[in-house]
XYZ file of C-alpha atoms in Angstrom:
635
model
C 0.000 0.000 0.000
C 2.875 2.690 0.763
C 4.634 1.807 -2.512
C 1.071 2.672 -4.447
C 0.836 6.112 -2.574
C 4.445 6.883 -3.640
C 4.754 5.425 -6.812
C 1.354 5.602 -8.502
C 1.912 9.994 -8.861
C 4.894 9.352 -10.286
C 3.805 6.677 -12.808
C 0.885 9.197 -13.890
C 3.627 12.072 -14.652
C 5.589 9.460 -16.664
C 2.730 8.429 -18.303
C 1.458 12.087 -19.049
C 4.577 13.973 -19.973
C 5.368 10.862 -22.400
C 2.557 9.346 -23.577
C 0.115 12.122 -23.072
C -0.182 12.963 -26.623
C -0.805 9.395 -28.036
C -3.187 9.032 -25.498
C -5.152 12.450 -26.034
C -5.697 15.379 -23.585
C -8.992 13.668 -22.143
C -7.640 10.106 -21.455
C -4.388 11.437 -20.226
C -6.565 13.997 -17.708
C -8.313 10.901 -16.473
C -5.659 8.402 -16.098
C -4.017 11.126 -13.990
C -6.402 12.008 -11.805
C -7.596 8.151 -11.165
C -3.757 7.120 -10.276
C -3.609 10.218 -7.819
C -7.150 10.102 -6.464
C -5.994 5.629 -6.006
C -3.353 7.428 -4.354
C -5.362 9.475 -1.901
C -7.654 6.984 -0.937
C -5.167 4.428 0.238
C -3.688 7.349 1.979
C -6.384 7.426 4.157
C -6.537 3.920 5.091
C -3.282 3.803 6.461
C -4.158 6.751 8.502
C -7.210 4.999 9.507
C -4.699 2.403 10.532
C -2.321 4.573 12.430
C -5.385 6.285 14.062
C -7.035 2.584 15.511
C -4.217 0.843 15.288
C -1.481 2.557 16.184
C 0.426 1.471 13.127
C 3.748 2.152 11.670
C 5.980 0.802 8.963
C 9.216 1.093 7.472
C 9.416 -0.198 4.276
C 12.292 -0.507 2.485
C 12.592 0.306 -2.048
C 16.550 -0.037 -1.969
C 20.121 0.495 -0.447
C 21.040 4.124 -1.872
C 24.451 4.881 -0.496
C 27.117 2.362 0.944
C 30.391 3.663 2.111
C 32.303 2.501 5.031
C 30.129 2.726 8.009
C 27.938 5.366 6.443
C 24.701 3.848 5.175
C 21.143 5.202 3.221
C 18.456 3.309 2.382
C 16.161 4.624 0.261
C 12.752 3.618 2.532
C 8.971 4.885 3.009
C 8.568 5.884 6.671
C 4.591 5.643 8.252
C 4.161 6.695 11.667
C 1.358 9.734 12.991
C 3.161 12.458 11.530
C 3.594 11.155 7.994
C 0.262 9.623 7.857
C -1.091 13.222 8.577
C 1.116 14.636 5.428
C 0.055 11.948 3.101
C -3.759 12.692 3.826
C -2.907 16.252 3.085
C -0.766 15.971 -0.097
C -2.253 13.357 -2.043
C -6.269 14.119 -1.135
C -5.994 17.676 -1.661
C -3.948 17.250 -4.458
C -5.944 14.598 -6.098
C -9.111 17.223 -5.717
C -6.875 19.649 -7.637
C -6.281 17.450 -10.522
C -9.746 16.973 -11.075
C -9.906 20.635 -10.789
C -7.657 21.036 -13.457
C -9.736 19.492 -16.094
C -11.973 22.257 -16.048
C -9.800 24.841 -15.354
C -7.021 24.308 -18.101
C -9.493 23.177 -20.889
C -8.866 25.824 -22.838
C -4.878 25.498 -22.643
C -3.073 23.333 -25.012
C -0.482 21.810 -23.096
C -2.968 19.740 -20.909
C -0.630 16.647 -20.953
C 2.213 18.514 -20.014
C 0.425 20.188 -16.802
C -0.815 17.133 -15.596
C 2.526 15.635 -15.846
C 4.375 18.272 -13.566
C 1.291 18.081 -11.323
C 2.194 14.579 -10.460
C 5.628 14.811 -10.090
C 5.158 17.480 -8.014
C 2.775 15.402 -5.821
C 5.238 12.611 -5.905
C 8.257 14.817 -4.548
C 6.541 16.005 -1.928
C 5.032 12.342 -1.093
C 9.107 11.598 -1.007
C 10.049 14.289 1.067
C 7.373 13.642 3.903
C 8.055 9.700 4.354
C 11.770 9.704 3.946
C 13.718 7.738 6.995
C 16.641 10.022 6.848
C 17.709 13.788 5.772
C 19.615 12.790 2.084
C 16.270 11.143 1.419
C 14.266 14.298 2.152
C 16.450 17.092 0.432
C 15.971 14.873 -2.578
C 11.948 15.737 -2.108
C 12.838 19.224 -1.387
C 14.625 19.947 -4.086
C 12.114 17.738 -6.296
C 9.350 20.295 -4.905
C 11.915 23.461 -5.381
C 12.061 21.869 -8.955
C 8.744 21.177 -9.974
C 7.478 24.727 -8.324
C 9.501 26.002 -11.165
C 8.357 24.225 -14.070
C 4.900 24.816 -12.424
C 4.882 28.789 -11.821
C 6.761 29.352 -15.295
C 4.218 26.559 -17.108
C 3.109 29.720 -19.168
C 6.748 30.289 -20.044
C 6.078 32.649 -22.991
C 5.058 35.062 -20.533
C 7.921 37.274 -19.056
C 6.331 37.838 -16.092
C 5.937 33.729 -15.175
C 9.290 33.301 -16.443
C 10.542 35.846 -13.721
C 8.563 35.049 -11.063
C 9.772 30.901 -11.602
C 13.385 31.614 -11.681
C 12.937 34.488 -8.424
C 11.391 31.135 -6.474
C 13.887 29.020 -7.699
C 17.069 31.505 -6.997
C 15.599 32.400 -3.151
C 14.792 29.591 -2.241
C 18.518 28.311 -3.267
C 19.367 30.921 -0.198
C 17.660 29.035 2.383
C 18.613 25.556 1.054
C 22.082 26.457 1.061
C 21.820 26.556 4.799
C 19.358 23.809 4.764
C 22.753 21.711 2.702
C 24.981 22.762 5.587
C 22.994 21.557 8.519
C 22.890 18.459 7.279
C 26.873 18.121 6.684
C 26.899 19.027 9.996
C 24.502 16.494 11.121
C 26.561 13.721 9.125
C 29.945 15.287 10.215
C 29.637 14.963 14.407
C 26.784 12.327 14.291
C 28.448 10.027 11.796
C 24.890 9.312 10.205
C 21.864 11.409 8.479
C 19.023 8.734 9.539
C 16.587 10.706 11.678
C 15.900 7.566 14.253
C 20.133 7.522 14.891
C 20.608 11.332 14.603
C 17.278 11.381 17.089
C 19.296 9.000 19.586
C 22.467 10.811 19.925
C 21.065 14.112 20.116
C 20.626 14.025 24.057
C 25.040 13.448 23.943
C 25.701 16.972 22.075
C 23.545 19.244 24.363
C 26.853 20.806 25.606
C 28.878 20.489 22.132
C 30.336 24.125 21.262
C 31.826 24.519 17.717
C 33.320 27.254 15.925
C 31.687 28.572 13.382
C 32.569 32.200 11.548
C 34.760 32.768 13.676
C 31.750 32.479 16.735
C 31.478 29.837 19.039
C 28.288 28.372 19.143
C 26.268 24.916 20.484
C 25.843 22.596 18.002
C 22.641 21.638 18.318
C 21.299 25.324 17.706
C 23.282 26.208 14.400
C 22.065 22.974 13.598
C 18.131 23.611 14.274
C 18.847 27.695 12.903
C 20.657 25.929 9.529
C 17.441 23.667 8.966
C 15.139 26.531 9.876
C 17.055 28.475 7.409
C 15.912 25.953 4.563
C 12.310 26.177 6.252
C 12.196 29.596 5.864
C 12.701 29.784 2.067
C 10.335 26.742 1.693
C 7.872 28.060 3.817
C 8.570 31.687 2.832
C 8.982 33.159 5.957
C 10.037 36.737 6.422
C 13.219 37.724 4.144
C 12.819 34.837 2.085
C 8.990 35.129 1.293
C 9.605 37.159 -1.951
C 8.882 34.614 -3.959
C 5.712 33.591 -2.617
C 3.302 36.307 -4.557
C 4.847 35.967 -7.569
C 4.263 32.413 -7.717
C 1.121 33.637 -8.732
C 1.889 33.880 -12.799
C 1.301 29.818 -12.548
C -1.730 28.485 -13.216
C -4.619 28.511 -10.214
C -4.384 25.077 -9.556
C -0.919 25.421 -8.880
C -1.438 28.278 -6.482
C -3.953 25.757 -4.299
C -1.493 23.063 -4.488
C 1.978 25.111 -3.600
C -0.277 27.076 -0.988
C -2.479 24.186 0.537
C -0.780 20.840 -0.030
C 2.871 20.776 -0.897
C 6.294 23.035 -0.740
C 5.680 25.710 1.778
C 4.240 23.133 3.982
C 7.737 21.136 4.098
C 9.285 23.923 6.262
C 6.972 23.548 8.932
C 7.207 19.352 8.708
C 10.417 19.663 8.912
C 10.528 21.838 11.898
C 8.024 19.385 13.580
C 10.158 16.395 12.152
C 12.996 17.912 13.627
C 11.434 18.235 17.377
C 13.812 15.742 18.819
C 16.714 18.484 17.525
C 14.917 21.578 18.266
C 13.805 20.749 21.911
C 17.154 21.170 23.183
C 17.886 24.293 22.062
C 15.711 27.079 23.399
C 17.755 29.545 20.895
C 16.321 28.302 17.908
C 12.756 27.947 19.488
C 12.565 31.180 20.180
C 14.141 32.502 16.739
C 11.571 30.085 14.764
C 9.188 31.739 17.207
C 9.997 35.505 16.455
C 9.687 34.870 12.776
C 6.804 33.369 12.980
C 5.232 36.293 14.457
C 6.876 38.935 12.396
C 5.981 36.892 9.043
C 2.376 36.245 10.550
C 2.009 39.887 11.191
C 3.632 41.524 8.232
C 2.178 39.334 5.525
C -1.402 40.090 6.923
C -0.800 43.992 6.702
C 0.686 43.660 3.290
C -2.902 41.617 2.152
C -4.726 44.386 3.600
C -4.212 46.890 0.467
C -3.234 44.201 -2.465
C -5.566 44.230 -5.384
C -5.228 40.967 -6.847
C -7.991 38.497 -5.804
C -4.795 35.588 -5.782
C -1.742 37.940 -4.346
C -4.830 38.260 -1.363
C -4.907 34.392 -0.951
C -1.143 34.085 -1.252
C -0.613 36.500 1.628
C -2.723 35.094 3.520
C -0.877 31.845 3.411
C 2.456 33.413 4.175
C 0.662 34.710 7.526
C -0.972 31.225 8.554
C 2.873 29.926 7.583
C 3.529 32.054 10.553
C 0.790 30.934 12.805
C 2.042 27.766 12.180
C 5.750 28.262 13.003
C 5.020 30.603 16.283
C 3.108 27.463 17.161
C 6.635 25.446 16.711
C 8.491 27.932 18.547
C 6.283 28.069 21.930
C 7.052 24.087 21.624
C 2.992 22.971 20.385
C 4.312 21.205 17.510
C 1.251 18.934 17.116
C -0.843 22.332 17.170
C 1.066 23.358 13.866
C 0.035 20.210 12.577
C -3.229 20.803 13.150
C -3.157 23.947 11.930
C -1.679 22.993 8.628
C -3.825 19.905 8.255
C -7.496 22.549 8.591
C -5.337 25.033 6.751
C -4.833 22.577 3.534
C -8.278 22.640 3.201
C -9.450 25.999 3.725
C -6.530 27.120 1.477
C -7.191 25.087 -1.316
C -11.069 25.710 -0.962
C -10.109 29.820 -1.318
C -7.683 29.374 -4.080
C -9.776 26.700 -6.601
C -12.927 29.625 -5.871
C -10.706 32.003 -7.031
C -9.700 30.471 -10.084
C -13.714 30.084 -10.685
C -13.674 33.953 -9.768
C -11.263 34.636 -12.376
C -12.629 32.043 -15.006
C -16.079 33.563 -14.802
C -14.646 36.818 -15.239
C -12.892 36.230 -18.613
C -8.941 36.097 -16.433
C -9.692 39.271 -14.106
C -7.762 39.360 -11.142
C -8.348 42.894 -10.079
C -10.800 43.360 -7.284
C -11.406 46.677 -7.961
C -13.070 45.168 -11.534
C -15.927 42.883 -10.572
C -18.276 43.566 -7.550
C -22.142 42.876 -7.535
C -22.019 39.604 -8.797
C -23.495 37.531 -5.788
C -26.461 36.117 -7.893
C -24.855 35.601 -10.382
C -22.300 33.034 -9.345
C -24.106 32.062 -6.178
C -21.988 28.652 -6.149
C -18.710 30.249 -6.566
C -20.151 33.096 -3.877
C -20.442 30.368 -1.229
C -17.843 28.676 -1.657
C -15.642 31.611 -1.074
C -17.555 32.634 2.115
C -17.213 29.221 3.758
C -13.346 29.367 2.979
C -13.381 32.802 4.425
C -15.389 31.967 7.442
C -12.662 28.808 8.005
C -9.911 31.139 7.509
C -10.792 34.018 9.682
C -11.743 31.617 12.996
C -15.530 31.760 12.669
C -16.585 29.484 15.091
C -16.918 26.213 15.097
C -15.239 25.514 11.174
C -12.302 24.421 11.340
C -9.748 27.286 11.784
C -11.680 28.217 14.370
C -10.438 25.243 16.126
C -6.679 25.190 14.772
C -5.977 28.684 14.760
C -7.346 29.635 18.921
C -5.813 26.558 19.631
C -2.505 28.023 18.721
C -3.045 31.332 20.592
C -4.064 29.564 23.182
C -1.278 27.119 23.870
C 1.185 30.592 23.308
C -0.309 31.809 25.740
C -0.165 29.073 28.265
C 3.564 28.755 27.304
C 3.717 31.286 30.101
C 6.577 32.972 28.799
C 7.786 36.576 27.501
C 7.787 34.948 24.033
C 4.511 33.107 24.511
C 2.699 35.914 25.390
C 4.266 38.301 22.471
C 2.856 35.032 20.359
C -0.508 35.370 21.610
C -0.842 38.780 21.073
C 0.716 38.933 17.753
C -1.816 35.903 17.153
C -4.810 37.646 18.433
C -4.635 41.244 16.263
C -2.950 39.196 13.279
C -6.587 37.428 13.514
C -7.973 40.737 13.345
C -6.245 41.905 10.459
C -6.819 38.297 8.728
C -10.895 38.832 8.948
C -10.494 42.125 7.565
C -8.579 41.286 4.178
C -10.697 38.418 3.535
C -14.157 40.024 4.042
C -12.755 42.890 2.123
C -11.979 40.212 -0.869
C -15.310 38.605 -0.316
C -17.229 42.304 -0.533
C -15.010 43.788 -3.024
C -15.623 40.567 -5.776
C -19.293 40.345 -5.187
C -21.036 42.674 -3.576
C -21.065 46.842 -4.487
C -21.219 48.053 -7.862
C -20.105 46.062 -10.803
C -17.271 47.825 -11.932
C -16.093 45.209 -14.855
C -15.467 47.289 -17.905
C -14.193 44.814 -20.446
C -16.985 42.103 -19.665
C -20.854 42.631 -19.723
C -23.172 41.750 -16.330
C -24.894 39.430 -18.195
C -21.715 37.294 -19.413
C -20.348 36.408 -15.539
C -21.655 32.818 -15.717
C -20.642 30.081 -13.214
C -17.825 27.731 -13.867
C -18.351 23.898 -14.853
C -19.114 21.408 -12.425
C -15.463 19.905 -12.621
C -14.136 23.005 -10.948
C -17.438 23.170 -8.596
C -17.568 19.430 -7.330
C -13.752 19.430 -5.924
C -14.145 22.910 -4.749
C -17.271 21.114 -2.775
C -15.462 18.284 -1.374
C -12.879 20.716 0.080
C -15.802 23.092 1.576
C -17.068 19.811 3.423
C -13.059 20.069 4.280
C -13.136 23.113 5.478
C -16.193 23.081 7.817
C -15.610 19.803 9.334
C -12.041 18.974 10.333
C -11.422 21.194 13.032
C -14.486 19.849 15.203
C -13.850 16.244 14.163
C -9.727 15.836 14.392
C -9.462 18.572 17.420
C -9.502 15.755 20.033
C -7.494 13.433 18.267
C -4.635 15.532 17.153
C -4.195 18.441 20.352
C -7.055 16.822 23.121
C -5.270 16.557 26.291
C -4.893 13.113 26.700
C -4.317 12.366 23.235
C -1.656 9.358 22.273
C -2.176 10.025 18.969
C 1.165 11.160 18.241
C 3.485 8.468 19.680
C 7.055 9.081 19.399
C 7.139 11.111 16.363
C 6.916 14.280 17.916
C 8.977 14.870 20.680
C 7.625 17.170 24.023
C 10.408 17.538 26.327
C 8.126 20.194 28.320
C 4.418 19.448 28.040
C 2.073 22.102 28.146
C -1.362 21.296 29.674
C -4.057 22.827 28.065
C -5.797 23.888 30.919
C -7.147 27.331 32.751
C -7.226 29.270 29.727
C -8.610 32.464 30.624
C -12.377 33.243 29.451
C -10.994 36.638 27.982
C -8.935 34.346 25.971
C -11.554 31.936 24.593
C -13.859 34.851 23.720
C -11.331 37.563 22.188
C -10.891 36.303 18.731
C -14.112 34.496 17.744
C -15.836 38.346 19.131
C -13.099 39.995 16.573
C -13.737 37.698 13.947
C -17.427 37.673 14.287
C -17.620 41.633 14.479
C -15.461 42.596 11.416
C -18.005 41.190 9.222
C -20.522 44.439 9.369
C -17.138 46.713 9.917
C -15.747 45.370 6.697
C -19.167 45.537 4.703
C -19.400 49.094 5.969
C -16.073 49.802 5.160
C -15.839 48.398 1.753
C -19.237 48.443 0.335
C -21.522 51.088 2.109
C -19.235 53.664 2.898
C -15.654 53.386 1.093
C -15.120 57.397 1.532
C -14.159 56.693 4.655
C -11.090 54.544 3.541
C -10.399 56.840 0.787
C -9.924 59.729 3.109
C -7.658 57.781 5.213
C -5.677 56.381 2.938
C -5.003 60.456 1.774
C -4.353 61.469 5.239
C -1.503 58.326 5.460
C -0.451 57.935 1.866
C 3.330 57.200 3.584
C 2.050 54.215 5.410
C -0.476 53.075 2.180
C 2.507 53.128 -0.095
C 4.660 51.175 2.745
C 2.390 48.367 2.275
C 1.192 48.625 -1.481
C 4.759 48.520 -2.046
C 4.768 45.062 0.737
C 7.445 47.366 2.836
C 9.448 48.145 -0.098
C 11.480 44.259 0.253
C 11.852 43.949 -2.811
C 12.961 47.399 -4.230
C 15.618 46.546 -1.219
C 16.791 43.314 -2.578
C 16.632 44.732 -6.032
C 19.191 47.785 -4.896
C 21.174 45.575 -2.499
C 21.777 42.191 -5.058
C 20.081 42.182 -8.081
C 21.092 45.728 -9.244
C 24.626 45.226 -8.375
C 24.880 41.794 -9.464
C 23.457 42.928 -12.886
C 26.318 45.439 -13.171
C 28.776 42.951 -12.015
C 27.628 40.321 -14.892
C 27.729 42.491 -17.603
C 31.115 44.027 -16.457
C 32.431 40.571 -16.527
C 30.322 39.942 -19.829
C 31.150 42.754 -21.813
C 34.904 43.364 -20.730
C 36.645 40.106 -20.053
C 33.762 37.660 -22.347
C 33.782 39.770 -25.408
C 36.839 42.471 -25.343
C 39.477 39.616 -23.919
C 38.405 36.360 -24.329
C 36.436 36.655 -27.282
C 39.019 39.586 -29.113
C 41.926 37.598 -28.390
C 40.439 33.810 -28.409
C 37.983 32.598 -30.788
C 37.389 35.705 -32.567
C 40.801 37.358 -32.742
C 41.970 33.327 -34.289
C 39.228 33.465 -36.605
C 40.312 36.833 -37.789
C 43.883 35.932 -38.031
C 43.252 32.791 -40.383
C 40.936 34.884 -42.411
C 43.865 37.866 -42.961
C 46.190 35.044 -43.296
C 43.716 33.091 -46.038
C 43.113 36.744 -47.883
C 47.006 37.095 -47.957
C 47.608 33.229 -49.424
C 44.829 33.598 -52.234
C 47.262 36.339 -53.775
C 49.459 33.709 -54.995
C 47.045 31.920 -56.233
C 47.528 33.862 -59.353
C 47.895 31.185 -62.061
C 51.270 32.306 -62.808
C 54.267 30.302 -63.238
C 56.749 32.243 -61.833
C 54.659 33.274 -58.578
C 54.485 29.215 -57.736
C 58.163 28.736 -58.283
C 58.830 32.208 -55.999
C 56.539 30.083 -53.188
C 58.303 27.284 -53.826
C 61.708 28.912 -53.532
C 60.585 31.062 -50.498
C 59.357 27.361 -48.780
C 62.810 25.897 -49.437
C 64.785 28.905 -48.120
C 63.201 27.937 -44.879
C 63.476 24.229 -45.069
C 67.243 24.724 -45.773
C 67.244 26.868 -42.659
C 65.434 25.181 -40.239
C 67.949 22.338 -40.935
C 70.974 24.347 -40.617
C 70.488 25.872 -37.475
C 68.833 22.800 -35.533
């Protein structure tokens, strides 16, 4: 059974991205989504397993490396954790393949989509059961690799084409660090398998090592060098450029990047790498500080964005932050469940988007639809149920996920757990805000649509409605059925894959506490549909009275126009130094070029004599023996 949920992606992008065409768009579509949606289903059945039977395997595909005393197998790992992953990557990305049918059915490369789709399922299926760490940077590279090919998919566009190679080149940043941890790891522990590394850890708590010229304990730069390839994965602030550009791919993408696969690796790997991480309070409280600055600056930069995706994209960076803080305070398991509600949720937001932008002839803008409710009721309440799960309404599923992790920040009982829950709490405020603002702005108010008529918005086919469904159902119902299971207080569920060297008992939480963020949530609905549909003067007003702080965040606090001025700009001049002094005035001048020009003045010279005269052949002739003759006189 683990083999089929591995394997059975990758057969369907070998079968699409070579046979695809000899089978036709439709049967290729099909096969692909039947081998993935096989692939889901068995997925659940061994967490079924895991959940009533406590099960776990470690199955072995082959020996990878041999050398000495230093040993990889190449294996598929099932215990609580993983079983949680596979749920997430292969159901919600077998949804989004059947999404795609509808969705891409006016693009011609249908064969060629479906085949990165798959792969990009199947790296990301690699990376969360791998047994050791060579095993999982080969998934997260896989998933650095196909997020290329999948954001520039519409590589005649210059835009997609930038925005693949800016995710590619950014995240190479924090996998560089990522690369270094785990020479580390194999360097003092002698092994990369997580159960040995896991073992030893406990000797090293003391271990000091030099490193830049600092002396530091080894188990920290080890947990801050992984967290460093977490952060570009899971684009956490100063590596989270890439994330809204990612946009230029296809929607389904977007749901499946966002929802299922790469930016949730950094936060697996963090909760992977518990056993690591809980004995250094350093990097806790670093992967806890970014957490909170990414959750908190991400959700201010989606307050003013325009684009209907950039909105959803944002406010996956900010959850990405929930999620970490949650890692930091030590409530690993509460990440999990955060991320396992959030897949959902996510995905639902992003597929009713793409049916956003499909009924409106490829409109992204906000600011161009509006007052089209009854129009696209399906599409309408599909996008209120993910906003509802998204903001904490109660009882859907964030509500559960998301006040869980404020609540366990809180009960941390520490300086940083208490900055967590705060940040948490008015983070939640500006979250409800942006995505009732996206909600009014797309369907309610005027219609403000200037290149399509009222009467053309139509509602998109049932392919894209029926998965978006299945994920609504997602989205309402997780967090009340999996709450006990995955963060109730006496839960077992978890075994030893996570690691809790200091439990936190979820107990006393303060009534304030309970109440605040369901009452902000809850009350930002008519404050938002005041502010954005019934009364938008006042916004206008105030964004004249602060144009320095609207332009701070249009501009998503000008990070990239730094980047651009600190590396790109200079790098640019730096290439083209190189590139137009030493490539083409010395190496090309005096190499290929200044040969080429030499034979040619030589050749122009020779076909002079070439004359057809007798006594110009016998002058060569004599000239050629003069320096025979000398040649052998002097040597």
């Amino acid at each position: 059974m683990e083999y089929a949920i591995i394997f059975l992606p990758l057969i369907s992008s070998f079968i699409s991205g070579f046979f695809g065409k000899k089978l036709g768009d439709k049967y290729c579509q099909i096969f692909a989504c039947l081998l993935v949606l096989i692939s889901g289903i068995l997925s659940l059945f061994i967490f079924y397993e895991v959940l009533t039977q406590d099960y776990s395997s470690n199955k072995l595909i082959f020996n990878w490396i041999s050398s000495g005393d230093f040993h990889v197998n190449w294996s598929i790992v099932v215990d609580p954790l993983t079983s949680v992953m596979l749920v997430v990557v292969s159901l919600i990305s077998s949804i989004i393949h059947f999404y795609s049918i509808g969705y891409m059915s006016h693009d011609p490369h249908k064969t060629r989509f479906m085949a990165y789709l798959s792969l990009f399922t199947f790296a990301m299926l690699t990376l969360v059961t791998a047994d050791n760490f060579l095993q999982l940077f080969f998934g997260w590279e896989g998933v650095g690799l196909c997020s290329y090919l999948l954001i520039g998919f519409w590589y005649k566009k210059p835009s997609a084409n930038s925005a693949a190679i800016k995710a590619f080149v950014v995240n190479r940043v924090g996998d560089f660090g990522f690369a270094i941890g785990i020479f580390l790891i194999f360097f003092f522990y002698g092994t990369v398998n997580y159960h040995e590394v896991f073992q030893q850890t406990p000797l090293f708590i003391q271990k000091q090592v030099i490193f830049l010229g600092i002396e530091v304990n080894l188990i920290t730069l080890i947990c801050l060098l992984l967290f460093l390839g977490a952060m570009g994965k899971s684009a956490q602030i100063f590596l989270h450029t890439w994330l809204p550009d990612a946009m230029e791919g296809p929607t389904p993408v977007s749901a499946l990047i966002h929802a299922a696969t790469m930016v949730t690796a950094g936060v697996f790997l963090v909760v992977k790498c518990s056993p690591l991480f809980e004995y250094s309070q350093i990097a806790l409280n670093v992967v806890a500080t970014v957490g909170m600055m990414t959750a908190f600056f991400a959700a201010t930069v989606a307050l003013v964005q325009n684009d209907i995706k950039k909105i959803v994209a944002y406010s996956t960076c900010s959850q990405l932050g929930y999620m970490f803080f949650a890692a930091g305070v030590g409530a690993y398991h509460v990440a999990i469940f955060h991320l396992f509600t959030h897949a959902f949720f996510k995905a639902l937001l992003f597929l009713g988007s793409g049916c956003v932008i499909h009924s409106f002839d490829d409109e992204q803008d906000i600011r161009s639809m509006g007052g089209v409710w009854k129009k696209i009721p399906y599409t309408y309440t599909l996008m209120v149920i993910g906003t509802l799960a998204l903001t904490g309404f109660p009882f859907l599923s964030g509500y559960y996920s998301k006040d869980a992790i404020i609540e366990f920040a809180y009960l941390k009982g520490s300086n940083i757990g208490y900055y967590a829950a705060a940040v948490g709490i008015f983070t939640a405020l500006l979250t409800a805000i942006y995505s009732w603002r996206l909600v009014f702005k797309t369907f309610h108010g005027k219609y403000n649509n200037k290149k399509n008529s009222l009467n053309s918005i139509h509602e998109s086919s049932s392919t894209m409605l029926i998965p978006s469904c299945l994920l609504a159902v997602g989205a309402i119902v997780t967090g009340i059925l999996f709450k006990e299971i995955f963060i109730g207080q006496d839960t077992q569920f978890w075994n030893n894959s996570i690691l809790f060297l200091y439990q936190n008992h979820h107990d006393h939480v303060p009534i304030w506490l309970l109440v605040i963020t369901p009452l902000i949530v809850i009350l930002a609905i008519p404050i938002a549909y005041y502010l954005f549909v019934k009364n938008e003067k006042i916004l206008k007003n105030l964004i004249l009275k602060h144009q320095t702080l609207y332009n701070f965040l249009i501009n998503k606090w000008y990070f990239d126009d730094l980047y651009n001025f600190i590396f790109v700009e200079p790098i640019k001049k730096i290439g083209l130094f190189f590139w137009k002094e030493g490539d083409v005035n010395i190496i090309d001048r005096y190499g290929p070029d200044g040969l080429s020009k030499l034979v040619k003045t030589v050749s122009d010279k020779a076909v002079n004599f070439q004359s057809g005269y007798l006594y110009h052949y016998a002058f060569v002739m004599l000239i050629g023996f003069s320096i025979l003759l000398t040649y052998l006189i002097l040597y």
